[in-house]
Short mmCIF file of C-alpha atoms in Angstrom, two decimals:
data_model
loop_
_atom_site.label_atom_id
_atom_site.label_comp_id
_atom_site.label_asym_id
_atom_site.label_seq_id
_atom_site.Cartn_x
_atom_site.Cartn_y
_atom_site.Cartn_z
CA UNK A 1 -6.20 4.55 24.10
CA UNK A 2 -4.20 6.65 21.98
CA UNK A 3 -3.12 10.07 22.96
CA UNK A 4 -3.75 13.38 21.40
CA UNK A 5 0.28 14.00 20.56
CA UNK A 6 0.12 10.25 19.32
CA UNK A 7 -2.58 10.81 16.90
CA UNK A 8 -1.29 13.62 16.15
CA UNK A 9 1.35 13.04 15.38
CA UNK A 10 -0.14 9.76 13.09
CA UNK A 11 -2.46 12.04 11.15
CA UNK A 12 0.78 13.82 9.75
CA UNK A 13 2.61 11.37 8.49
CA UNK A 14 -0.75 9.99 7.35
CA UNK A 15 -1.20 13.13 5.21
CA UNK A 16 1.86 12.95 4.38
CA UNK A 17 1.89 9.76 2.51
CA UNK A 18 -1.21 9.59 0.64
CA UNK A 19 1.04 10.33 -2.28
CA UNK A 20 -0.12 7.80 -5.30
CA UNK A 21 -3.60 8.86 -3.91
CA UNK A 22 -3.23 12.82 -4.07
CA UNK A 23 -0.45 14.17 -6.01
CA UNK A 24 0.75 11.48 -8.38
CA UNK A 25 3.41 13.64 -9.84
CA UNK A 26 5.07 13.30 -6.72
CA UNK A 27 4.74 9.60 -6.66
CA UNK A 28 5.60 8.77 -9.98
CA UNK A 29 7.92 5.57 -10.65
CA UNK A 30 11.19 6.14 -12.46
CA UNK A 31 11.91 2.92 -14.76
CA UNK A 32 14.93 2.49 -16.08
CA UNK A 33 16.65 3.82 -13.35
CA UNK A 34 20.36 2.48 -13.87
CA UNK A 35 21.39 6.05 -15.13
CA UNK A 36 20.04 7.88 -11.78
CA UNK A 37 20.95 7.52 -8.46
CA UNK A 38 19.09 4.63 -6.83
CA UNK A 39 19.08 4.30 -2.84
CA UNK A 40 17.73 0.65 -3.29
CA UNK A 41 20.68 -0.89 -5.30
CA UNK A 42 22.79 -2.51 -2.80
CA UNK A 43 19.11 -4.06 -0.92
CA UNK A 44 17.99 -5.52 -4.32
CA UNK A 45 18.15 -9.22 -4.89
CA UNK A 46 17.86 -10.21 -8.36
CA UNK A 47 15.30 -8.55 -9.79
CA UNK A 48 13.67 -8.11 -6.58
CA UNK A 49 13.68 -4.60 -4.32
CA UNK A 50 13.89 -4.77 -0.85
CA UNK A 51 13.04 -2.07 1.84
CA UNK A 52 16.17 -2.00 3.57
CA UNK A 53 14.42 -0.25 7.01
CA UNK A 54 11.39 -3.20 7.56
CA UNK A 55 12.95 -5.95 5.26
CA UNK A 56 9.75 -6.49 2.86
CA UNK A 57 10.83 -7.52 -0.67
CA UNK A 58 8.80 -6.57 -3.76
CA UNK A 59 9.63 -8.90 -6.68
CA UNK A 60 9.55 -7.72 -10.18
CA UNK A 61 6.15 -9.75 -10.91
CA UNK A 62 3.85 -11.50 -8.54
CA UNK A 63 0.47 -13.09 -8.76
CA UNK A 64 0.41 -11.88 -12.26
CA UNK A 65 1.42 -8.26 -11.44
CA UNK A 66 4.19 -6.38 -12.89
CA UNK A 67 5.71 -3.80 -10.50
CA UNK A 68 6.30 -0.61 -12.05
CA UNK A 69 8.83 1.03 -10.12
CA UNK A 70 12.31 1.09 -9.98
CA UNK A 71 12.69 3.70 -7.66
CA UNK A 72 9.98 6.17 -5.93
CA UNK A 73 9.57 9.29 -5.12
CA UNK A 74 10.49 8.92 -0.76
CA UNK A 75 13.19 6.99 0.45
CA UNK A 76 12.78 7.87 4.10
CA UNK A 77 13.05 4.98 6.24
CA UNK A 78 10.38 5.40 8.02
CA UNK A 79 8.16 4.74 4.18
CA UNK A 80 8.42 3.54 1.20
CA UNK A 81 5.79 3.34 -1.54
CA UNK A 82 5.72 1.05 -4.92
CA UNK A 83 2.88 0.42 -7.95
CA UNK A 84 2.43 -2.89 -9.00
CA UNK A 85 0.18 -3.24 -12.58
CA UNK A 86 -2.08 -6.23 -13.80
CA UNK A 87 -4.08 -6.14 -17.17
CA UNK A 88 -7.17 -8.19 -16.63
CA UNK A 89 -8.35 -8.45 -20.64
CA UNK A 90 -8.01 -5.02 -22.15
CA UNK A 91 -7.96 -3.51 -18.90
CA UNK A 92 -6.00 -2.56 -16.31
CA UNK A 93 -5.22 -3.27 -12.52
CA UNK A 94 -3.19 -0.73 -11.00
CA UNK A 95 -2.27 -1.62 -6.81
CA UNK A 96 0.03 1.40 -5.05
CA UNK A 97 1.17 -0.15 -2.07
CA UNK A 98 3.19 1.61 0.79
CA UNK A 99 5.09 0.20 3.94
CA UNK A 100 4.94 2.94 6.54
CA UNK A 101 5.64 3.53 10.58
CA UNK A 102 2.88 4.16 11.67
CA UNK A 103 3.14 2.15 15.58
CA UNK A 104 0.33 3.97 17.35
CA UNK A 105 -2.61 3.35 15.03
CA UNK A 106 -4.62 0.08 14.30
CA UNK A 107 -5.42 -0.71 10.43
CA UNK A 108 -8.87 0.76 10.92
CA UNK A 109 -7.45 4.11 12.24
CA UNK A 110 -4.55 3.94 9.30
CA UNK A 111 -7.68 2.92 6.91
CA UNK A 112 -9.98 5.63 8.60
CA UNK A 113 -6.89 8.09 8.21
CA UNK A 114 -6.53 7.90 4.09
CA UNK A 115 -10.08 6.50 3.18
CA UNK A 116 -11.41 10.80 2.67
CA UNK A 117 -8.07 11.32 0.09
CA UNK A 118 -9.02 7.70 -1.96
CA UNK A 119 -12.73 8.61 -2.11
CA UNK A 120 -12.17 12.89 -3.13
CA UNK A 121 -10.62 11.59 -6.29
CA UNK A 122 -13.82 10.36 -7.51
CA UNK A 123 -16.75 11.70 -9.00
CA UNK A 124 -19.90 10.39 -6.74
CA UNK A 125 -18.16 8.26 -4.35
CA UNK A 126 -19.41 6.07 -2.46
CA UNK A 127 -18.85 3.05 0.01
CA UNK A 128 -19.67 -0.31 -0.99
CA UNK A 129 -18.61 -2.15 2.17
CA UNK A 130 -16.17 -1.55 4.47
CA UNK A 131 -14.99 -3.93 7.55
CA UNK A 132 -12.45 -6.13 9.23
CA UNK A 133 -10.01 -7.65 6.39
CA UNK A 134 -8.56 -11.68 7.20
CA UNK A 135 -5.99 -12.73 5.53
CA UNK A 136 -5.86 -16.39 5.04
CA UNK A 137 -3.45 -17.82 7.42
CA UNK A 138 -2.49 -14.93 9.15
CA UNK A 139 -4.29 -14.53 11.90
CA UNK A 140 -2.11 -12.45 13.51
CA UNK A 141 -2.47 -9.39 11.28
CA UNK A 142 -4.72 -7.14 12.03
CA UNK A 143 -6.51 -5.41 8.83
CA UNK A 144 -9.24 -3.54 7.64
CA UNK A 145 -10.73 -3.14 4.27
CA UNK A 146 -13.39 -0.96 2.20
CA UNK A 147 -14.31 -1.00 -1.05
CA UNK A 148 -15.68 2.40 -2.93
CA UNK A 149 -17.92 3.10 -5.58
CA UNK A 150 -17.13 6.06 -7.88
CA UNK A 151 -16.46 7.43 -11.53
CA UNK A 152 -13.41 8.46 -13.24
CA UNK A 153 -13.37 10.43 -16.69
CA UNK A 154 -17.53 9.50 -16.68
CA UNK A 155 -16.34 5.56 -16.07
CA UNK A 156 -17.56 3.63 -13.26
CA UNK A 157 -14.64 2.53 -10.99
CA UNK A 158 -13.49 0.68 -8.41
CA UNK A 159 -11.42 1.90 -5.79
CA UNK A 160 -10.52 -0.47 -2.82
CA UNK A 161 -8.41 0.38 0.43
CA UNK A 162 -6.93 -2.23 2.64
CA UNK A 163 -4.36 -1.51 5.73
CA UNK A 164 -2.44 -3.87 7.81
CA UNK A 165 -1.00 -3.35 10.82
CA UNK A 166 2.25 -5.26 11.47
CA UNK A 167 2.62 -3.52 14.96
CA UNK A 168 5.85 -0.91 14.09
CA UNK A 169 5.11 -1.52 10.47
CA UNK A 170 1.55 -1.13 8.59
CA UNK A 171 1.14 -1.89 5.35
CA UNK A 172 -1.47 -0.21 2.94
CA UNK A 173 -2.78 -0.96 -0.64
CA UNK A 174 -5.11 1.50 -2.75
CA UNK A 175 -6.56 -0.71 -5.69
CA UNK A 176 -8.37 0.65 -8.53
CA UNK A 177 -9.99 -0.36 -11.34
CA UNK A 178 -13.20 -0.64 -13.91
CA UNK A 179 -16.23 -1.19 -12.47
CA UNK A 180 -17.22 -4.06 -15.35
CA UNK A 181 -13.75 -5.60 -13.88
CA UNK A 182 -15.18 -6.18 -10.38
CA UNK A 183 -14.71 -9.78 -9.71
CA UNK A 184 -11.99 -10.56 -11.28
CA UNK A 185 -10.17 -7.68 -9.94
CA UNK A 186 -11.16 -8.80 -6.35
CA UNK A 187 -9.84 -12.39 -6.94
CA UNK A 188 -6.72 -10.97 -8.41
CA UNK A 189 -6.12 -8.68 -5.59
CA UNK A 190 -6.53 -11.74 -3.11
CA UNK A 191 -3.75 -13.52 -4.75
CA UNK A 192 -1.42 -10.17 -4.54
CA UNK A 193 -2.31 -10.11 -0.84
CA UNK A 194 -1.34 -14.28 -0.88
CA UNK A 195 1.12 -13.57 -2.21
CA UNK A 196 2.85 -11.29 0.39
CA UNK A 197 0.65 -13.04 2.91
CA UNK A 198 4.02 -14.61 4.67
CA UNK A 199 5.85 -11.51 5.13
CA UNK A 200 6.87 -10.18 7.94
CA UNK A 201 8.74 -6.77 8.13
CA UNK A 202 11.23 -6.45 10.75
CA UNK A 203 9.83 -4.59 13.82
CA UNK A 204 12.65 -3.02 15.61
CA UNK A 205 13.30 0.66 15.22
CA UNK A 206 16.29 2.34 14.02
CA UNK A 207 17.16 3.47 17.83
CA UNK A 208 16.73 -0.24 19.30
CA UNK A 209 19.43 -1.51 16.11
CA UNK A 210 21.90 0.86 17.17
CA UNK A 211 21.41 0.40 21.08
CA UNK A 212 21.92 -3.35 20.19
#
């Protein structure tokens, strides 16, 4: 059972970083970054980024997505946020994914948490399905998945949330895209999630490493 302080406490920094979801300004990626100051530069490998806090790596293209950033807009330790893009014909496949501390909540409390931010940026949203999320071969993880209905600029869209909870680490990814783009959308965000699929972000929190 979690506590009132606990969830709480959760809900804030839940609120806190539905940033790609409700005030994309604040979100935005910075490419070309070499010029600014960039907090990732001595974790990258290659042409990879790496969190430096849970160790999850985010190469430059995966499962035919490009990522977008170079750099976001929070580099707190306990979060860290990154787009990755996919054109599926003329359209495109756009996949905001953050890595956040959130220890007390299960992925259908960290789903539950940012699903009402995903859907208000919709015209007539709706749900589609929503349920327990497996990830094939992990069954370890614990995840949780829904899938919205909605429009955008008079468009039917697609709008899919999925969280996983890593135990100090969750994971979450906000999908969107044309409705007419439905299936393969959904079999191109499976191979995203296969491809991170054998991740595992390093659980131990800042005050364990330095009590070590």
């Amino acid at each position: 059972m979690i506590f009132h302080s606990q969830l709480s406490r959760s809900l804030l920094i839940g609120a806190g970083l539905i940033c790609f979801a409700s005030a994309p300004a604040a979100a935005e990626c910075v490419v070309g970054s070499e010029e600014l100051f960039d907090p990732f530069a001595p974790y990258k490998g290659g042409s990879a980024i790496v969190h430096k806090d849970s160790n999850f790596i985010f190469p430059a293209e995966t499962a035919g997505f490009r990522r977008l950033c170079e750099m976001t807009a929070d580099f707190s330790g306990e979060s860290f946020q990154i787009r990755y893009e996919r054109m599926i014909g003329e359209q495109l496949v756009s996949v905001d994914i953050a890595v956040v501390h959130l220890e007390d909540l299960t992925a259908r409390d960290h789903y539950q948490i940012i699903k009402p931010s995903v859907m208000s940026h919709y015209s007539s949203a709706s749900i589609e399905s929503e349920g327990d999320y497996f990830i094939s071969g992990r069954d370890d993880l614990d995840a949780y998945q829904g899938i919205f209905d909605g429009q955008k600029d008079d468009v039917p869209w697609h709008v899919s949330l999925t969280a996983i909870d890593y135990g100090y680490w969750d994971a979450r990814l906000i999908a969107s895209y044309p409705h007419e783009l439905d299936v393969p959308a959904q079999e191109a965000l499976m191979e995203l999630v296969n491809a991170f699929q054998w991740q595992s972000p390093v659980t131990e929190n800042k005050g364990d490493k330095e009590g070590d």
